[in-house]
C-alpha cells in the first residue's frame, strides 16, 4: 500500500501529483552537481526551468509502466525508484535503482522498457521528451553530458552483468554495497561508512539474482566476518572497506 510523505497527498498508482512550479529552483537544487542539467550555465538553466515540473511521487506509486509511450524524461531529486520487469514466467527482475541525481530517459525506444516504481517517498523533475529534445539541439554541451551519462550507464550495466555471473552471493552483495557507498560519497561530497538502503531485501534479491533468504543469510555472514554492521534494517555500516573490496574483486 502506498504511504504518503508527511504533508503531501497520496496519489493513485500510475499517476503523480498535479503540476506545480516546484521546478523553478534548479540552481539551488541539492543534486544539481550530479544531474545532467549541471552541463547548463546559469543563463541556460532558465530555459530548462520553463519546461520543468517538480513532482512528488509517493512510495508505492508506479510512475510509468512497461510498454507505455515515453512522454517525459525524469531526474530524481529525492527518494528512490526501482526499474522492474516481469518475466514471462511471472518472475520479477529489478534491473536497477534510480537515486537522487539520476536521469531517466536514455533510451532508443519510444516506450518504457520497465515499470518505474517509487520505493520511498520521492520527488522527480519531469520534462516532456519533445521539449528535452529541442533543448539538446539548442545546447550541444547538454547533449555531450547525456552521452557521457549513457556511457557511464553502459559501464555500470557491464559491471553488473559481471557481478551477476559470479557464483558466490557474498561477492555480489559486497559489490552492491560498495557501489551504493560510492554513490552516496558522490552525492554528499564526502566518504562515509554508513550506507542507506532504501530498497528492501526482496528488491536486492531480485536485483542480484538471489533469493531473499540467501540475501538475508549473506548479510548475516558479512556481519559475522566483521565486514559490516547492521544498526538498522535500512542502514549498513561498512567496517572494513579493504576486505569488502577484496571480496568484491576476488574474481577479476
PDB file of N, CA and C in Angstrom, residues 8-108:
ATOM      1  N   UNK A   8       2.121  15.632   2.341  1.00  0.00           N
ATOM      2  CA  UNK A   8       1.804  15.527   0.920  1.00  0.00           C
ATOM      3  C   UNK A   8       0.597  14.644   0.744  1.00  0.00           C
ATOM      4  N   UNK A   9      -0.064  14.772  -0.375  1.00  0.00           N
ATOM      5  CA  UNK A   9      -1.262  13.998  -0.679  1.00  0.00           C
ATOM      6  C   UNK A   9      -0.849  12.710  -1.356  1.00  0.00           C
ATOM      7  N   UNK A  10      -1.573  11.649  -1.113  1.00  0.00           N
ATOM      8  CA  UNK A  10      -1.302  10.377  -1.757  1.00  0.00           C
ATOM      9  C   UNK A  10      -1.947  10.365  -3.143  1.00  0.00           C
ATOM     10  N   UNK A  11      -1.199   9.813  -4.117  1.00  0.00           N
ATOM     11  CA  UNK A  11      -1.702   9.769  -5.489  1.00  0.00           C
ATOM     12  C   UNK A  11      -1.863   8.325  -5.920  1.00  0.00           C
ATOM     13  N   UNK A  12      -2.803   8.035  -6.779  1.00  0.00           N
ATOM     14  CA  UNK A  12      -3.058   6.658  -7.173  1.00  0.00           C
ATOM     15  C   UNK A  12      -1.939   6.111  -8.036  1.00  0.00           C
ATOM     16  N   UNK A  13      -1.899   4.769  -8.125  1.00  0.00           N
ATOM     17  CA  UNK A  13      -0.910   4.114  -8.965  1.00  0.00           C
ATOM     18  C   UNK A  13      -1.030   4.618 -10.399  1.00  0.00           C
ATOM     19  N   UNK A  14       0.148   4.741 -11.061  1.00  0.00           N
ATOM     20  CA  UNK A  14       0.267   5.228 -12.433  1.00  0.00           C
ATOM     21  C   UNK A  14      -0.112   6.693 -12.568  1.00  0.00           C
ATOM     22  N   UNK A  15      -0.102   7.445 -11.484  1.00  0.00           N
ATOM     23  CA  UNK A  15      -0.319   8.877 -11.586  1.00  0.00           C
ATOM     24  C   UNK A  15       0.621   9.586 -10.646  1.00  0.00           C
ATOM     25  N   UNK A  16       0.771  10.878 -10.842  1.00  0.00           N
ATOM     26  CA  UNK A  16       1.634  11.681 -10.000  1.00  0.00           C
ATOM     27  C   UNK A  16       0.860  12.913  -9.566  1.00  0.00           C
ATOM     28  N   UNK A  17       1.487  13.716  -8.735  1.00  0.00           N
ATOM     29  CA  UNK A  17       0.814  14.899  -8.226  1.00  0.00           C
ATOM     30  C   UNK A  17       0.513  15.883  -9.347  1.00  0.00           C
ATOM     31  N   UNK A  18      -0.487  16.721  -9.160  1.00  0.00           N
ATOM     32  CA  UNK A  18      -0.752  17.761 -10.144  1.00  0.00           C
ATOM     33  C   UNK A  18       0.463  18.640 -10.346  1.00  0.00           C
ATOM     34  N   UNK A  19       0.567  19.219 -11.524  1.00  0.00           N
ATOM     35  CA  UNK A  19       1.724  20.037 -11.837  1.00  0.00           C
ATOM     36  C   UNK A  19       1.776  21.277 -10.956  1.00  0.00           C
ATOM     37  N   UNK A  20       2.996  21.654 -10.615  1.00  0.00           N
ATOM     38  CA  UNK A  20       3.226  22.860  -9.834  1.00  0.00           C
ATOM     39  C   UNK A  20       4.444  23.565 -10.363  1.00  0.00           C
ATOM     40  N   UNK A  21       4.869  24.581  -9.666  1.00  0.00           N
ATOM     41  CA  UNK A  21       6.030  25.341 -10.122  1.00  0.00           C
ATOM     42  C   UNK A  21       7.241  25.073  -9.249  1.00  0.00           C
ATOM     43  N   UNK A  22       7.290  23.829  -8.637  1.00  0.00           N
ATOM     44  CA  UNK A  22       8.406  23.488  -7.774  1.00  0.00           C
ATOM     45  C   UNK A  22       9.714  23.347  -8.507  1.00  0.00           C
ATOM     46  N   UNK A  23       9.697  23.326  -9.848  1.00  0.00           N
ATOM     47  CA  UNK A  23      10.925  23.152 -10.599  1.00  0.00           C
ATOM     48  C   UNK A  23      11.629  24.454 -10.904  1.00  0.00           C
ATOM     49  N   UNK A  24      11.289  25.539 -10.204  1.00  0.00           N
ATOM     50  CA  UNK A  24      11.860  26.840 -10.511  1.00  0.00           C
ATOM     51  C   UNK A  24      13.073  27.155  -9.645  1.00  0.00           C
ATOM     52  N   UNK A  25      13.705  26.126  -9.089  1.00  0.00           N
ATOM     53  CA  UNK A  25      14.835  26.366  -8.217  1.00  0.00           C
ATOM     54  C   UNK A  25      16.010  25.483  -8.621  1.00  0.00           C
ATOM     55  N   UNK A  26      16.247  25.359  -9.918  1.00  0.00           N
ATOM     56  CA  UNK A  26      17.276  24.453 -10.423  1.00  0.00           C
ATOM     57  C   UNK A  26      18.660  24.797  -9.883  1.00  0.00           C
ATOM     58  N   UNK A  27      18.968  26.080  -9.804  1.00  0.00           N
ATOM     59  CA  UNK A  27      20.311  26.477  -9.378  1.00  0.00           C
ATOM     60  C   UNK A  27      20.548  26.142  -7.915  1.00  0.00           C
ATOM     61  N   UNK A  28      19.484  26.037  -7.117  1.00  0.00           N
ATOM     62  CA  UNK A  28      19.628  25.720  -5.702  1.00  0.00           C
ATOM     63  C   UNK A  28      19.429  24.227  -5.417  1.00  0.00           C
ATOM     64  N   UNK A  29      19.201  23.436  -6.440  1.00  0.00           N
ATOM     65  CA  UNK A  29      18.934  22.006  -6.261  1.00  0.00           C
ATOM     66  C   UNK A  29      20.141  21.317  -5.624  1.00  0.00           C
ATOM     67  N   UNK A  30      19.896  20.519  -4.603  1.00  0.00           N
ATOM     68  CA  UNK A  30      20.981  19.874  -3.861  1.00  0.00           C
ATOM     69  C   UNK A  30      21.668  18.773  -4.653  1.00  0.00           C
ATOM     70  N   UNK A  31      21.042  18.301  -5.738  1.00  0.00           N
ATOM     71  CA  UNK A  31      21.670  17.239  -6.538  1.00  0.00           C
ATOM     72  C   UNK A  31      22.075  17.740  -7.924  1.00  0.00           C
ATOM     73  N   UNK A  32      22.114  19.057  -8.107  1.00  0.00           N
ATOM     74  CA  UNK A  32      22.445  19.582  -9.431  1.00  0.00           C
ATOM     75  C   UNK A  32      23.827  19.135  -9.884  1.00  0.00           C
ATOM     76  N   UNK A  33      24.779  19.004  -8.949  1.00  0.00           N
ATOM     77  CA  UNK A  33      26.133  18.607  -9.326  1.00  0.00           C
ATOM     78  C   UNK A  33      26.177  17.179  -9.867  1.00  0.00           C
ATOM     79  N   UNK A  34      25.138  16.386  -9.595  1.00  0.00           N
ATOM     80  CA  UNK A  34      25.088  15.018 -10.097  1.00  0.00           C
ATOM     81  C   UNK A  34      24.241  14.875 -11.352  1.00  0.00           C
ATOM     82  N   UNK A  35      23.398  15.843 -11.626  1.00  0.00           N
ATOM     83  CA  UNK A  35      22.401  15.697 -12.684  1.00  0.00           C
ATOM     84  C   UNK A  35      22.932  16.183 -14.027  1.00  0.00           C
ATOM     85  N   UNK A  36      22.222  15.826 -15.082  1.00  0.00           N
ATOM     86  CA  UNK A  36      22.650  16.210 -16.425  1.00  0.00           C
ATOM     87  C   UNK A  36      22.543  17.711 -16.635  1.00  0.00           C
ATOM     88  N   UNK A  37      21.656  18.380 -15.882  1.00  0.00           N
ATOM     89  CA  UNK A  37      21.498  19.820 -16.069  1.00  0.00           C
ATOM     90  C   UNK A  37      22.692  20.608 -15.539  1.00  0.00           C
ATOM     91  N   UNK A  38      23.648  19.934 -14.876  1.00  0.00           N
ATOM     92  CA  UNK A  38      24.867  20.623 -14.448  1.00  0.00           C
ATOM     93  C   UNK A  38      25.694  21.094 -15.637  1.00  0.00           C
ATOM     94  N   UNK A  39      25.387  20.564 -16.835  1.00  0.00           N
ATOM     95  CA  UNK A  39      26.092  20.998 -18.041  1.00  0.00           C
ATOM     96  C   UNK A  39      25.660  22.389 -18.489  1.00  0.00           C
ATOM     97  N   UNK A  40      24.534  22.866 -17.964  1.00  0.00           N
ATOM     98  CA  UNK A  40      23.994  24.149 -18.398  1.00  0.00           C
ATOM     99  C   UNK A  40      24.548  25.297 -17.560  1.00  0.00           C
ATOM    100  N   UNK A  41      24.743  26.432 -18.192  1.00  0.00           N
ATOM    101  CA  UNK A  41      25.157  27.631 -17.478  1.00  0.00           C
ATOM    102  C   UNK A  41      23.959  28.202 -16.720  1.00  0.00           C
ATOM    103  N   UNK A  42      24.221  29.180 -15.878  1.00  0.00           N
ATOM    104  CA  UNK A  42      23.130  29.784 -15.101  1.00  0.00           C
ATOM    105  C   UNK A  42      22.061  30.370 -16.011  1.00  0.00           C
ATOM    106  N   UNK A  43      22.470  31.017 -17.097  1.00  0.00           N
ATOM    107  CA  UNK A  43      21.500  31.593 -18.024  1.00  0.00           C
ATOM    108  C   UNK A  43      20.693  30.509 -18.733  1.00  0.00           C
ATOM    109  N   UNK A  44      21.367  29.419 -19.079  1.00  0.00           N
ATOM    110  CA  UNK A  44      20.697  28.347 -19.812  1.00  0.00           C
ATOM    111  C   UNK A  44      19.736  27.568 -18.921  1.00  0.00           C
ATOM    112  N   UNK A  45      20.019  27.538 -17.631  1.00  0.00           N
ATOM    113  CA  UNK A  45      19.131  26.843 -16.705  1.00  0.00           C
ATOM    114  C   UNK A  45      17.728  27.441 -16.749  1.00  0.00           C
ATOM    115  N   UNK A  46      17.645  28.739 -17.021  1.00  0.00           N
ATOM    116  CA  UNK A  46      16.332  29.392 -17.090  1.00  0.00           C
ATOM    117  C   UNK A  46      15.457  28.746 -18.152  1.00  0.00           C
ATOM    118  N   UNK A  47      16.066  28.385 -19.295  1.00  0.00           N
ATOM    119  CA  UNK A  47      15.295  27.733 -20.356  1.00  0.00           C
ATOM    120  C   UNK A  47      14.789  26.370 -19.888  1.00  0.00           C
ATOM    121  N   UNK A  48      15.603  25.666 -19.108  1.00  0.00           N
ATOM    122  CA  UNK A  48      15.188  24.374 -18.586  1.00  0.00           C
ATOM    123  C   UNK A  48      14.058  24.536 -17.576  1.00  0.00           C
ATOM    124  N   UNK A  49      14.146  25.558 -16.747  1.00  0.00           N
ATOM    125  CA  UNK A  49      13.121  25.779 -15.732  1.00  0.00           C
ATOM    126  C   UNK A  49      11.744  26.017 -16.345  1.00  0.00           C
ATOM    127  N   UNK A  50      11.712  26.604 -17.540  1.00  0.00           N
ATOM    128  CA  UNK A  50      10.432  26.910 -18.173  1.00  0.00           C
ATOM    129  C   UNK A  50       9.662  25.664 -18.573  1.00  0.00           C
ATOM    130  N   UNK A  51      10.357  24.529 -18.715  1.00  0.00           N
ATOM    131  CA  UNK A  51       9.689  23.304 -19.180  1.00  0.00           C
ATOM    132  C   UNK A  51       9.731  22.197 -18.130  1.00  0.00           C
ATOM    133  N   UNK A  52      10.224  22.519 -16.934  1.00  0.00           N
ATOM    134  CA  UNK A  52      10.393  21.509 -15.884  1.00  0.00           C
ATOM    135  C   UNK A  52       9.305  21.625 -14.824  1.00  0.00           C
ATOM    136  N   UNK A  53       8.784  20.491 -14.400  1.00  0.00           N
ATOM    137  CA  UNK A  53       7.832  20.435 -13.302  1.00  0.00           C
ATOM    138  C   UNK A  53       8.388  19.504 -12.242  1.00  0.00           C
ATOM    139  N   UNK A  54       8.472  19.988 -11.005  1.00  0.00           N
ATOM    140  CA  UNK A  54       8.906  19.163  -9.881  1.00  0.00           C
ATOM    141  C   UNK A  54       7.692  18.488  -9.277  1.00  0.00           C
ATOM    142  N   UNK A  55       7.732  17.164  -9.196  1.00  0.00           N
ATOM    143  CA  UNK A  55       6.554  16.384  -8.855  1.00  0.00           C
ATOM    144  C   UNK A  55       6.844  15.405  -7.727  1.00  0.00           C
ATOM    145  N   UNK A  56       6.050  15.402  -6.655  1.00  0.00           N
ATOM    146  CA  UNK A  56       6.208  14.375  -5.618  1.00  0.00           C
ATOM    147  C   UNK A  56       5.652  13.039  -6.103  1.00  0.00           C
ATOM    148  N   UNK A  57       6.314  11.964  -5.721  1.00  0.00           N
ATOM    149  CA  UNK A  57       5.871  10.612  -6.075  1.00  0.00           C
ATOM    150  C   UNK A  57       5.844   9.800  -4.785  1.00  0.00           C
ATOM    151  N   UNK A  58       4.664   9.459  -4.319  1.00  0.00           N
ATOM    152  CA  UNK A  58       4.527   8.746  -3.052  1.00  0.00           C
ATOM    153  C   UNK A  58       5.057   7.328  -3.157  1.00  0.00           C
ATOM    154  N   UNK A  59       5.607   6.834  -2.055  1.00  0.00           N
ATOM    155  CA  UNK A  59       6.088   5.463  -2.018  1.00  0.00           C
ATOM    156  C   UNK A  59       4.967   4.501  -2.427  1.00  0.00           C
ATOM    157  N   UNK A  60       5.312   3.562  -3.305  1.00  0.00           N
ATOM    158  CA  UNK A  60       4.326   2.616  -3.801  1.00  0.00           C
ATOM    159  C   UNK A  60       3.684   3.023  -5.106  1.00  0.00           C
ATOM    160  N   UNK A  61       3.909   4.253  -5.533  1.00  0.00           N
ATOM    161  CA  UNK A  61       3.347   4.734  -6.791  1.00  0.00           C
ATOM    162  C   UNK A  61       4.143   4.204  -7.976  1.00  0.00           C
ATOM    163  N   UNK A  62       3.443   3.852  -9.038  1.00  0.00           N
ATOM    164  CA  UNK A  62       4.085   3.485 -10.296  1.00  0.00           C
ATOM    165  C   UNK A  62       4.108   4.716 -11.190  1.00  0.00           C
ATOM    166  N   UNK A  63       5.309   5.207 -11.449  1.00  0.00           N
ATOM    167  CA  UNK A  63       5.457   6.416 -12.248  1.00  0.00           C
ATOM    168  C   UNK A  63       5.172   6.149 -13.723  1.00  0.00           C
ATOM    169  N   UNK A  64       5.562   4.986 -14.199  1.00  0.00           N
ATOM    170  CA  UNK A  64       5.298   4.594 -15.591  1.00  0.00           C
ATOM    171  C   UNK A  64       5.335   3.073 -15.667  1.00  0.00           C
ATOM    172  N   UNK A  65       4.624   2.537 -16.627  1.00  0.00           N
ATOM    173  CA  UNK A  65       4.579   1.088 -16.809  1.00  0.00           C
ATOM    174  C   UNK A  65       5.255   0.688 -18.110  1.00  0.00           C
ATOM    175  N   UNK A  66       5.847  -0.492 -18.105  1.00  0.00           N
ATOM    176  CA  UNK A  66       6.484  -1.023 -19.311  1.00  0.00           C
ATOM    177  C   UNK A  66       5.470  -1.073 -20.445  1.00  0.00           C
ATOM    178  N   UNK A  67       5.893  -0.599 -21.621  1.00  0.00           N
ATOM    179  CA  UNK A  67       5.025  -0.600 -22.788  1.00  0.00           C
ATOM    180  C   UNK A  67       4.311   0.706 -23.022  1.00  0.00           C
ATOM    181  N   UNK A  68       4.229   1.561 -22.005  1.00  0.00           N
ATOM    182  CA  UNK A  68       3.588   2.866 -22.181  1.00  0.00           C
ATOM    183  C   UNK A  68       4.498   3.794 -22.989  1.00  0.00           C
ATOM    184  N   UNK A  69       3.920   4.702 -23.789  1.00  0.00           N
ATOM    185  CA  UNK A  69       4.742   5.672 -24.518  1.00  0.00           C
ATOM    186  C   UNK A  69       5.540   6.546 -23.557  1.00  0.00           C
ATOM    187  N   UNK A  70       6.755   6.866 -23.932  1.00  0.00           N
ATOM    188  CA  UNK A  70       7.598   7.727 -23.104  1.00  0.00           C
ATOM    189  C   UNK A  70       7.256   9.186 -23.389  1.00  0.00           C
ATOM    190  N   UNK A  71       6.477   9.778 -22.512  1.00  0.00           N
ATOM    191  CA  UNK A  71       6.061  11.165 -22.690  1.00  0.00           C
ATOM    192  C   UNK A  71       7.005  12.139 -22.001  1.00  0.00           C
ATOM    193  N   UNK A  72       7.727  11.663 -20.978  1.00  0.00           N
ATOM    194  CA  UNK A  72       8.589  12.536 -20.187  1.00  0.00           C
ATOM    195  C   UNK A  72       9.935  11.877 -19.940  1.00  0.00           C
ATOM    196  N   UNK A  73      10.920  12.710 -19.649  1.00  0.00           N
ATOM    197  CA  UNK A  73      12.167  12.244 -19.049  1.00  0.00           C
ATOM    198  C   UNK A  73      12.175  12.776 -17.622  1.00  0.00           C
ATOM    199  N   UNK A  74      12.928  12.109 -16.749  1.00  0.00           N
ATOM    200  CA  UNK A  74      12.882  12.442 -15.330  1.00  0.00           C
ATOM    201  C   UNK A  74      14.290  12.542 -14.747  1.00  0.00           C
ATOM    202  N   UNK A  75      14.435  13.442 -13.790  1.00  0.00           N
ATOM    203  CA  UNK A  75      15.605  13.469 -12.925  1.00  0.00           C
ATOM    204  C   UNK A  75      15.109  13.324 -11.495  1.00  0.00           C
ATOM    205  N   UNK A  76      15.645  12.355 -10.788  1.00  0.00           N
ATOM    206  CA  UNK A  76      15.242  12.138  -9.396  1.00  0.00           C
ATOM    207  C   UNK A  76      15.985  13.132  -8.509  1.00  0.00           C
ATOM    208  N   UNK A  77      15.255  13.864  -7.684  1.00  0.00           N
ATOM    209  CA  UNK A  77      15.881  14.826  -6.780  1.00  0.00           C
ATOM    210  C   UNK A  77      15.780  14.395  -5.320  1.00  0.00           C
ATOM    211  N   UNK A  78      14.842  13.507  -5.001  1.00  0.00           N
ATOM    212  CA  UNK A  78      14.706  12.981  -3.643  1.00  0.00           C
ATOM    213  C   UNK A  78      14.179  11.558  -3.732  1.00  0.00           C
ATOM    214  N   UNK A  79      14.523  10.735  -2.731  1.00  0.00           N
ATOM    215  CA  UNK A  79      13.947   9.409  -2.633  1.00  0.00           C
ATOM    216  C   UNK A  79      14.655   8.379  -3.482  1.00  0.00           C
ATOM    217  N   UNK A  80      13.911   7.390  -3.949  1.00  0.00           N
ATOM    218  CA  UNK A  80      14.483   6.295  -4.731  1.00  0.00           C
ATOM    219  C   UNK A  80      13.382   5.595  -5.520  1.00  0.00           C
ATOM    220  N   UNK A  81      13.731   5.175  -6.735  1.00  0.00           N
ATOM    221  CA  UNK A  81      12.832   4.423  -7.599  1.00  0.00           C
ATOM    222  C   UNK A  81      13.501   3.111  -7.969  1.00  0.00           C
ATOM    223  N   UNK A  82      12.705   2.164  -8.428  1.00  0.00           N
ATOM    224  CA  UNK A  82      13.278   0.924  -8.957  1.00  0.00           C
ATOM    225  C   UNK A  82      12.737   0.685 -10.365  1.00  0.00           C
ATOM    226  N   UNK A  83      13.547   0.032 -11.185  1.00  0.00           N
ATOM    227  CA  UNK A  83      13.165  -0.342 -12.534  1.00  0.00           C
ATOM    228  C   UNK A  83      12.886  -1.839 -12.532  1.00  0.00           C
ATOM    229  N   UNK A  84      11.664  -2.208 -12.872  1.00  0.00           N
ATOM    230  CA  UNK A  84      11.215  -3.587 -12.718  1.00  0.00           C
ATOM    231  C   UNK A  84      10.694  -4.128 -14.042  1.00  0.00           C
ATOM    232  N   UNK A  85      11.053  -5.365 -14.316  1.00  0.00           N
ATOM    233  CA  UNK A  85      10.476  -6.068 -15.469  1.00  0.00           C
ATOM    234  C   UNK A  85       9.965  -7.417 -14.993  1.00  0.00           C
ATOM    235  N   UNK A  86       8.743  -7.744 -15.380  1.00  0.00           N
ATOM    236  CA  UNK A  86       8.162  -9.042 -15.038  1.00  0.00           C
ATOM    237  C   UNK A  86       8.390  -9.996 -16.202  1.00  0.00           C
ATOM    238  N   UNK A  87       9.048 -11.127 -15.930  1.00  0.00           N
ATOM    239  CA  UNK A  87       9.366 -12.089 -16.966  1.00  0.00           C
ATOM    240  C   UNK A  87       8.137 -12.905 -17.350  1.00  0.00           C
ATOM    241  N   UNK A  88       8.254 -13.630 -18.454  1.00  0.00           N
ATOM    242  CA  UNK A  88       7.110 -14.373 -18.978  1.00  0.00           C
ATOM    243  C   UNK A  88       6.593 -15.412 -17.993  1.00  0.00           C
ATOM    244  N   UNK A  89       7.485 -15.955 -17.157  1.00  0.00           N
ATOM    245  CA  UNK A  89       7.061 -16.976 -16.196  1.00  0.00           C
ATOM    246  C   UNK A  89       6.592 -16.378 -14.879  1.00  0.00           C
ATOM    247  N   UNK A  90       6.481 -15.043 -14.841  1.00  0.00           N
ATOM    248  CA  UNK A  90       5.973 -14.380 -13.649  1.00  0.00           C
ATOM    249  C   UNK A  90       7.031 -13.910 -12.684  1.00  0.00           C
ATOM    250  N   UNK A  91       8.274 -14.304 -12.908  1.00  0.00           N
ATOM    251  CA  UNK A  91       9.331 -13.841 -12.022  1.00  0.00           C
ATOM    252  C   UNK A  91       9.607 -12.361 -12.237  1.00  0.00           C
ATOM    253  N   UNK A  92      10.065 -11.701 -11.186  1.00  0.00           N
ATOM    254  CA  UNK A  92      10.346 -10.269 -11.229  1.00  0.00           C
ATOM    255  C   UNK A  92      11.841 -10.028 -11.265  1.00  0.00           C
ATOM    256  N   UNK A  93      12.280  -9.162 -12.164  1.00  0.00           N
ATOM    257  CA  UNK A  93      13.680  -8.768 -12.228  1.00  0.00           C
ATOM    258  C   UNK A  93      13.780  -7.272 -11.965  1.00  0.00           C
ATOM    259  N   UNK A  94      14.521  -6.901 -10.922  1.00  0.00           N
ATOM    260  CA  UNK A  94      14.786  -5.497 -10.654  1.00  0.00           C
ATOM    261  C   UNK A  94      16.046  -5.123 -11.416  1.00  0.00           C
ATOM    262  N   UNK A  95      15.874  -4.355 -12.475  1.00  0.00           N
ATOM    263  CA  UNK A  95      17.009  -4.029 -13.328  1.00  0.00           C
ATOM    264  C   UNK A  95      17.959  -3.043 -12.659  1.00  0.00           C
ATOM    265  N   UNK A  96      17.417  -2.147 -11.832  1.00  0.00           N
ATOM    266  CA  UNK A  96      18.283  -1.177 -11.173  1.00  0.00           C
ATOM    267  C   UNK A  96      17.490  -0.266 -10.266  1.00  0.00           C
ATOM    268  N   UNK A  97      18.231   0.575  -9.563  1.00  0.00           N
ATOM    269  CA  UNK A  97      17.643   1.545  -8.644  1.00  0.00           C
ATOM    270  C   UNK A  97      18.041   2.944  -9.096  1.00  0.00           C
ATOM    271  N   UNK A  98      17.086   3.859  -9.047  1.00  0.00           N
ATOM    272  CA  UNK A  98      17.299   5.225  -9.504  1.00  0.00           C
ATOM    273  C   UNK A  98      17.322   6.125  -8.280  1.00  0.00           C
ATOM    274  N   UNK A  99      18.441   6.800  -8.070  1.00  0.00           N
ATOM    275  CA  UNK A  99      18.678   7.561  -6.852  1.00  0.00           C
ATOM    276  C   UNK A  99      18.819   9.047  -7.175  1.00  0.00           C
ATOM    277  N   UNK A 100      18.833   9.911  -6.154  1.00  0.00           N
ATOM    278  CA  UNK A 100      18.926  11.350  -6.421  1.00  0.00           C
ATOM    279  C   UNK A 100      20.091  11.716  -7.338  1.00  0.00           C
ATOM    280  N   UNK A 101      19.763  12.527  -8.353  1.00  0.00           N
ATOM    281  CA  UNK A 101      20.737  12.928  -9.356  1.00  0.00           C
ATOM    282  C   UNK A 101      20.693  12.090 -10.609  1.00  0.00           C
ATOM    283  N   UNK A 102      20.054  10.917 -10.546  1.00  0.00           N
ATOM    284  CA  UNK A 102      19.977  10.034 -11.713  1.00  0.00           C
ATOM    285  C   UNK A 102      18.943  10.539 -12.708  1.00  0.00           C
ATOM    286  N   UNK A 103      19.199  10.240 -13.975  1.00  0.00           N
ATOM    287  CA  UNK A 103      18.365  10.700 -15.089  1.00  0.00           C
ATOM    288  C   UNK A 103      17.687   9.496 -15.719  1.00  0.00           C
ATOM    289  N   UNK A 104      16.390   9.580 -15.935  1.00  0.00           N
ATOM    290  CA  UNK A 104      15.619   8.539 -16.597  1.00  0.00           C
ATOM    291  C   UNK A 104      15.165   9.055 -17.950  1.00  0.00           C
ATOM    292  N   UNK A 105      15.722   8.518 -19.010  1.00  0.00           N
ATOM    293  CA  UNK A 105      15.335   8.987 -20.336  1.00  0.00           C
ATOM    294  C   UNK A 105      16.320   8.606 -21.413  1.00  0.00           C
ATOM    295  N   UNK A 106      17.389   7.890 -21.037  1.00  0.00           N
ATOM    296  CA  UNK A 106      18.382   7.456 -22.015  1.00  0.00           C
ATOM    297  C   UNK A 106      17.924   6.132 -22.611  1.00  0.00           C
ATOM    298  N   UNK A 107      17.203   6.211 -23.702  1.00  0.00           N
ATOM    299  CA  UNK A 107      16.653   5.006 -24.329  1.00  0.00           C
ATOM    300  C   UNK A 107      16.426   5.266 -25.804  1.00  0.00           C
ATOM    301  N   UNK A 108      16.628   4.235 -26.593  1.00  0.00           N
ATOM    302  CA  UNK A 108      16.332   4.340 -28.015  1.00  0.00           C
ATOM    303  C   UNK A 108      14.897   3.966 -28.330  1.00  0.00           C
TER     304      UNK A 108
END
